[in-house]
Every structure is written in structure tokens, then in C-alpha cells.
Amino acid sequence: MSKEVKIAIMGFGTVGTGTYKILKDNGELIKNQVGADIVVEKILVRDRNKKRNIEVSDDLITINADDILEDPSIDIVVELMGGQEPAYSYIMKALDNGKHVVTANKELIAKRGREILAKADSKGLGLCFEASVCGGIPIIRAFKTSLAGDKIKRIMGIVNGTTNYILTKMAQEGSDYKEALGQAQDKGYAEADPTADVEGFDAAYKMAILSSIGFHSKVDIDKVKREGISKITKTDIEYGKELGWTIKLLGIAQDVDGKLEVGVSPVMLPKEHPLALVNGVNNAVFVNSEAVGELMFYGPGAGQMATGNSVAADIMDIAKEVVLGNAMKTNCSCFEDKIVAEESRVSYYTRISVVNKPGVLAQIASVFGNFGVSIESVLQKKTEGDRAEIVWITSKVEESSFRKAITSVKSLDVVKEVSSIIRVEANGYC
Ligand SMILES: NC(=O)c1ccc[n+]([C@@H]2O[C@H](COP(=O)([O-])OP(=O)(O)OC[C@H]3O[C@@H](n4cnc5c(N)ncnc54)[C@H](OP(=O)(O)O)[C@@H]3O)[C@@H](O)[C@H]2O)c1
């Protein structure tokens, strides 16, 4: 009798249906590598009567999670519902009941990954979550296997497709933020409430996961600094272009003398940097490691089939061990306990609107100097009536010193507005 590994899929939306299609359409290919048929025994949905663009036997569908969690024949539970609850409770119950777990749930892994991984490890069960970061890009597996013996120094990533689409539209078509967001919503790339994407929450979840794995040290989501793109203007994109820079929402995580710095923010990046060339909804992760040097992983960060492929690969990895009867005890690779720094040293682009009269530049420069902020360049961009617009590019400075300097600059009579502050990675490659 041929061997079987039985799985259940919890959630049958974009990723659930993609996963199911891959398992069905590529069944022979998968069986030949796993050494067993992967059989979908049950599929959990919320609404049994919902019209779906996929044919499945009605017997497979259930709205009762215990049909899966209490079924001793199911080897692997595949959680593709999203959100914290009931996903968390279902995953914990699945592990308690001896089932391996695959999930694509970035929010859950970023917020509660440590306890879920600890439970899986204590039970000798597999827990895989490749699709939780950058959908179709095999980045977690690359960190855990191909780069396992190397030391990662820096990770820079475009890890949110929605914001990259918006910034690409703004840069290529001169759209303002609201127009570009509307286009993203019309195309189905942005939710009606786009907050999770545009304010950087989604990217922060992914950076917490990636940096934890890359640096072998748990990075709590509340330690990830976060700033979104909703304040980015056409003017800054234009001025950036004149300076040879492109604005991208980047997750940056780096090990600086044994301390980690992890954050998500808009960044001015040299236009020739590989990440500056990543457009539309695509994602990319640029890695700098000690032995290999520079690597870039590029591809679709979302989508039914691309993300479904990542989930199917996780299922196959675990299924191979199930076939061999192996226990899995090394899910969690966070064996170090590195401090996540509160402060980083960063260069800034700062656009300031001032009264157009002699001595203003010197006044502002003097305030910056008082807080130890060195200026690399100053550009007078626009003069209209009694107003002038000045762009300041600083050298690398402690974030807190810069913030204090800006508070002081704002209090000057000659300063009308500090219009924007954007991180600069002028060297780009570290
Ligand atoms: N979409 C992507 O390209 C992508 C990429 C990477 C990662 N992810 C992650 O993958 C996961 C799934 O995303 P998705 O885009 O596939 O979501 P989706 O299209 O909204 O599908 C969610 C599915 O879960 C079911 N569901 C939700 N709550 C449920 C509950 N309480 N009980 C039973 N079933 C429930 C829904 O049932 P009904 O169909 O009956 O409503 C639906 O089938 C999320 O964690 C997401 O962050 C998605």
C-alpha cells in the first residue's frame, strides 16, 4: 500500500486555495520527492455556502475546527486564516494533539512565535512559516539552511508590496500619495483600510521574523521601530531624484558591534542600488553576510500561487520527516540573546521651509551644531515670496540628538515648517 501523509487546511481563501491547487496539480511531482501522497483530509472555512473559484468535494469542507484538531489521523495542520485568534488557539491545540503545523501568519509568528515554537520543539513537532515573509520568496529557508553557517551582518528588505506599488507610482507617474493609494486600492493591492500596510505594521512583523532568524536572537515586535509612507510627498520624491536617490519603504536590520538595530521606514537610497530597481508589488531582500557577501532575493511578495508554493514546500519538508518517522526539535534558531538597541546612527534628509532673509542658514546650522549634528550638504530648493525651502543632508548622527536638534530648529522664528525628515542610506551597500 502506498504511503500517505494526511493534512488539513484551515482557511480556504487566496493562499489556502493556491496551496490546494499546487498539491493537486503537482501531486505526482510532490509524491516522488516526499515518498508519500499528501492527502487533504479536511478544509476549514467560516462560511460553508460562500461561492469559491475552485472545485472541492463538499465532504472535505467543515466549519468545525475540532473536526480537524481532534482527528488523530491528521498529521499536519496548515493554518491559512490569518489574524491572532482563533489562529493561535487552533495552532496550540494542534500541537498539543501531536500535529505538525504550517502557517503563513506573519502577525501571529511576529507576536507569539516564541511560545508557539517552544511548544512545537518540546513536542518534537515541525512548525514552518516560510510564507509569512515575502510570500513567494524562499527567504526563511535560505536563512535557515543555505546561510546557516554564515554570519549575517545586515538585512535590507522591500517586504511590503502595497507600499512599494504606491511609491513606484509616485516616482514613475508623479502621482501624489492619495492618488497612488487609490490606484493600489482599485487594483486590489491595498485594503479599504490600508493602515497595516501604509503605516509599516505588516513590514515590521516581517522584519521581526527575518531578523530573529537571521541574527539567531528573538526580536520582539515592539522593539522594531516603525514609520510608514503616508507622509511622503511628491516634492520629496522629486528632490530625491535630483540628488540621485529613490525613496523606498525599507526594513533594515543590522548587527552593530553585537547589538541589533531593527526598523522599518522610508529611506532615500541611491538609484543604482539593487533595491531601488525593485518596482511595483514585488518584494526583495538584500543580505550582507560575512562569508558570502552581498545577496539579493527578489520575487512576488504575495499572490495565490506564489504564496501557495511556499506553503506547499513547508508541507513537503515536514511530510518527508513524517514518512521517515523523525522527531523535529530544532524549529527555533534563536539561541542567542542580543540586545535590540533603542538608538541607531542615521543620516537624514530634512526639508525645512524658512523665512527668506540673510543669516537664516547660519542660524539653523548653528542649532544643528549645538546638538552635534554635522551637515553634509545644504540645498536651497525653492524661493516663493518671503519663503524659501532648504534641504539639509546630515552625516550619521544618534537619532535622539537629531530629534532634539529638530525640536530646537522648529522653535526658531525664521523656521516656518519642518516639512519632512527621511532616512538616507547614501552608501546603500554596507
Ligand atoms: N494573500 C497573500 O498573498 C498572502 C501572502 C503571504 C502571507 N499571507 C498570509 O496568509 C494567511 C491567509 O491569507 P489569505 O490572503 O489567504 O486570506 P483570505 O483570502 O482572507 O482567506 C482567509 C480564509 O480563512 C477563513 N477564515 C477566516 N477566519 C476564520 C475562522 N474564524 N474560522 C474558519 N475559517 C476562517 C476564511 O473563510 P471564508 O472563506 O469562509 O470566509 C477564508 O477562507 C494570512 O495569515 C496572511 O497574512 C497571505
Short mmCIF file of N, CA and C and ligand atoms in Angstrom, two decimals, residues 10-16 44-48 50 52 79-83 86 90 104-106 131-132 135 301-304 307, ligand 1:
data_model
loop_
_atom_site.label_atom_id
_atom_site.label_comp_id
_atom_site.label_asym_id
_atom_site.label_seq_id
_atom_site.Cartn_x
_atom_site.Cartn_y
_atom_site.Cartn_z
N MET A 10 -6.71 24.98 7.25
CA MET A 10 -7.65 25.85 7.98
C MET A 10 -7.60 27.21 7.30
N GLY A 11 -8.63 27.54 6.55
CA GLY A 11 -8.65 28.80 5.78
C GLY A 11 -8.50 28.47 4.31
N PHE A 12 -9.53 28.86 3.52
CA PHE A 12 -9.53 28.49 2.10
C PHE A 12 -9.77 29.74 1.25
N GLY A 13 -8.94 30.76 1.51
CA GLY A 13 -9.02 31.99 0.72
C GLY A 13 -7.92 31.99 -0.31
N THR A 14 -7.26 33.14 -0.48
CA THR A 14 -6.21 33.27 -1.51
C THR A 14 -5.14 32.20 -1.35
N VAL A 15 -4.53 32.11 -0.19
CA VAL A 15 -3.39 31.21 0.00
C VAL A 15 -3.86 29.75 0.15
N GLY A 16 -4.96 29.56 0.85
CA GLY A 16 -5.48 28.20 1.03
C GLY A 16 -5.79 27.54 -0.30
N LEU A 44 -11.10 23.80 6.60
CA LEU A 44 -11.96 24.62 7.47
C LEU A 44 -12.23 25.97 6.81
N VAL A 45 -13.50 26.37 6.79
CA VAL A 45 -13.88 27.72 6.32
C VAL A 45 -14.81 28.33 7.36
N ARG A 46 -15.09 29.62 7.15
CA ARG A 46 -16.01 30.31 8.06
C ARG A 46 -17.43 30.15 7.53
N ASP A 47 -17.55 30.29 6.19
CA ASP A 47 -18.87 30.29 5.56
C ASP A 47 -18.93 29.16 4.52
N ARG A 48 -19.63 28.12 4.89
CA ARG A 48 -19.72 26.92 4.05
C ARG A 48 -20.36 27.22 2.69
N LYS A 50 -20.24 30.00 0.87
CA LYS A 50 -19.55 31.01 0.04
C LYS A 50 -19.18 30.41 -1.31
N ARG A 52 -16.87 29.74 -4.28
CA ARG A 52 -15.40 29.71 -4.39
C ARG A 52 -15.01 29.36 -5.81
N GLU A 79 -2.39 26.29 8.80
CA GLU A 79 -3.23 27.43 9.21
C GLU A 79 -3.07 28.57 8.21
N LEU A 80 -4.15 28.88 7.49
CA LEU A 80 -4.12 29.94 6.47
C LEU A 80 -5.34 30.85 6.62
N MET A 81 -5.68 31.14 7.89
CA MET A 81 -6.83 32.02 8.16
C MET A 81 -6.39 33.46 8.35
N GLY A 82 -5.23 33.63 9.01
CA GLY A 82 -4.73 34.96 9.33
C GLY A 82 -5.29 35.46 10.66
N GLY A 83 -4.73 36.58 11.15
CA GLY A 83 -5.17 37.17 12.42
C GLY A 83 -4.65 36.38 13.62
N PRO A 86 -8.98 33.02 15.91
CA PRO A 86 -8.66 31.81 16.67
C PRO A 86 -7.39 31.08 16.19
N TYR A 90 -5.99 27.50 17.74
CA TYR A 90 -6.03 26.30 16.89
C TYR A 90 -4.64 25.70 16.74
N ALA A 104 1.11 30.69 7.46
CA ALA A 104 1.61 31.84 6.69
C ALA A 104 1.38 33.12 7.48
N ASN A 105 1.08 32.96 8.77
CA ASN A 105 0.54 34.06 9.58
C ASN A 105 1.65 34.92 10.20
N LYS A 106 2.03 36.00 9.50
CA LYS A 106 3.15 36.84 9.96
C LYS A 106 2.85 37.53 11.29
N ALA A 131 5.92 31.18 4.23
CA ALA A 131 5.08 32.15 3.51
C ALA A 131 4.77 33.39 4.34
N SER A 132 5.18 33.39 5.61
CA SER A 132 4.85 34.56 6.45
C SER A 132 5.69 35.78 6.07
N GLY A 135 5.85 36.29 0.90
CA GLY A 135 5.02 35.34 0.14
C GLY A 135 5.75 34.28 -0.66
N GLY A 301 5.87 39.04 -3.51
CA GLY A 301 5.70 39.02 -2.05
C GLY A 301 4.33 38.53 -1.64
N ALA A 302 3.48 38.24 -2.61
CA ALA A 302 2.12 37.80 -2.29
C ALA A 302 1.56 37.09 -3.51
N GLY A 303 0.29 36.70 -3.41
CA GLY A 303 -0.37 36.07 -4.55
C GLY A 303 -0.71 34.62 -4.26
N GLN A 304 -1.80 34.18 -4.89
CA GLN A 304 -2.35 32.85 -4.62
C GLN A 304 -1.33 31.73 -4.86
N THR A 307 2.44 32.31 -3.11
CA THR A 307 2.43 32.06 -1.66
C THR A 307 2.07 30.60 -1.38
N1 LIG B 1 -2.70 36.77 0.32
C1 LIG B 1 -1.39 36.63 0.19
O1 LIG B 1 -0.83 36.74 -0.92
C2 LIG B 1 -0.56 36.30 1.40
C3 LIG B 1 0.86 36.32 1.28
C4 LIG B 1 1.65 35.96 2.38
C5 LIG B 1 1.02 35.60 3.56
N2 LIG B 1 -0.34 35.62 3.65
C6 LIG B 1 -0.95 35.21 4.91
O2 LIG B 1 -1.73 34.04 4.66
C7 LIG B 1 -2.85 33.99 5.55
C8 LIG B 1 -4.13 33.86 4.73
O3 LIG B 1 -4.26 34.98 3.89
P1 LIG B 1 -5.30 35.00 2.68
O4 LIG B 1 -4.94 36.18 1.86
O5 LIG B 1 -5.40 33.68 2.04
O6 LIG B 1 -6.66 35.32 3.47
P2 LIG B 1 -8.14 35.26 2.89
O7 LIG B 1 -8.15 35.23 1.42
O8 LIG B 1 -8.91 36.31 3.61
O9 LIG B 1 -8.68 33.84 3.41
C9 LIG B 1 -8.89 33.56 4.76
C10 LIG B 1 -9.62 32.21 4.86
O10 LIG B 1 -9.70 31.88 6.23
C11 LIG B 1 -11.06 31.54 6.55
N3 LIG B 1 -11.31 32.00 7.93
C12 LIG B 1 -11.03 33.22 8.45
N4 LIG B 1 -11.38 33.25 9.74
C13 LIG B 1 -11.87 32.04 10.03
C14 LIG B 1 -12.42 31.45 11.20
N5 LIG B 1 -12.53 32.14 12.34
N6 LIG B 1 -12.84 30.17 11.13
C15 LIG B 1 -12.76 29.47 9.99
N7 LIG B 1 -12.25 29.96 8.84
C16 LIG B 1 -11.82 31.23 8.88
C17 LIG B 1 -11.93 32.27 5.55
O11 LIG B 1 -13.14 31.59 5.43
P3 LIG B 1 -14.30 32.04 4.39
O12 LIG B 1 -13.70 31.78 3.03
O13 LIG B 1 -15.44 31.14 4.66
O14 LIG B 1 -14.54 33.48 4.65
C18 LIG B 1 -11.03 32.23 4.30
O15 LIG B 1 -11.27 31.02 3.61
C19 LIG B 1 -2.76 35.28 6.40
O16 LIG B 1 -2.08 34.99 7.59
C20 LIG B 1 -1.91 36.20 5.52
O17 LIG B 1 -1.22 37.17 6.27
C21 LIG B 1 -1.13 35.96 2.61
#
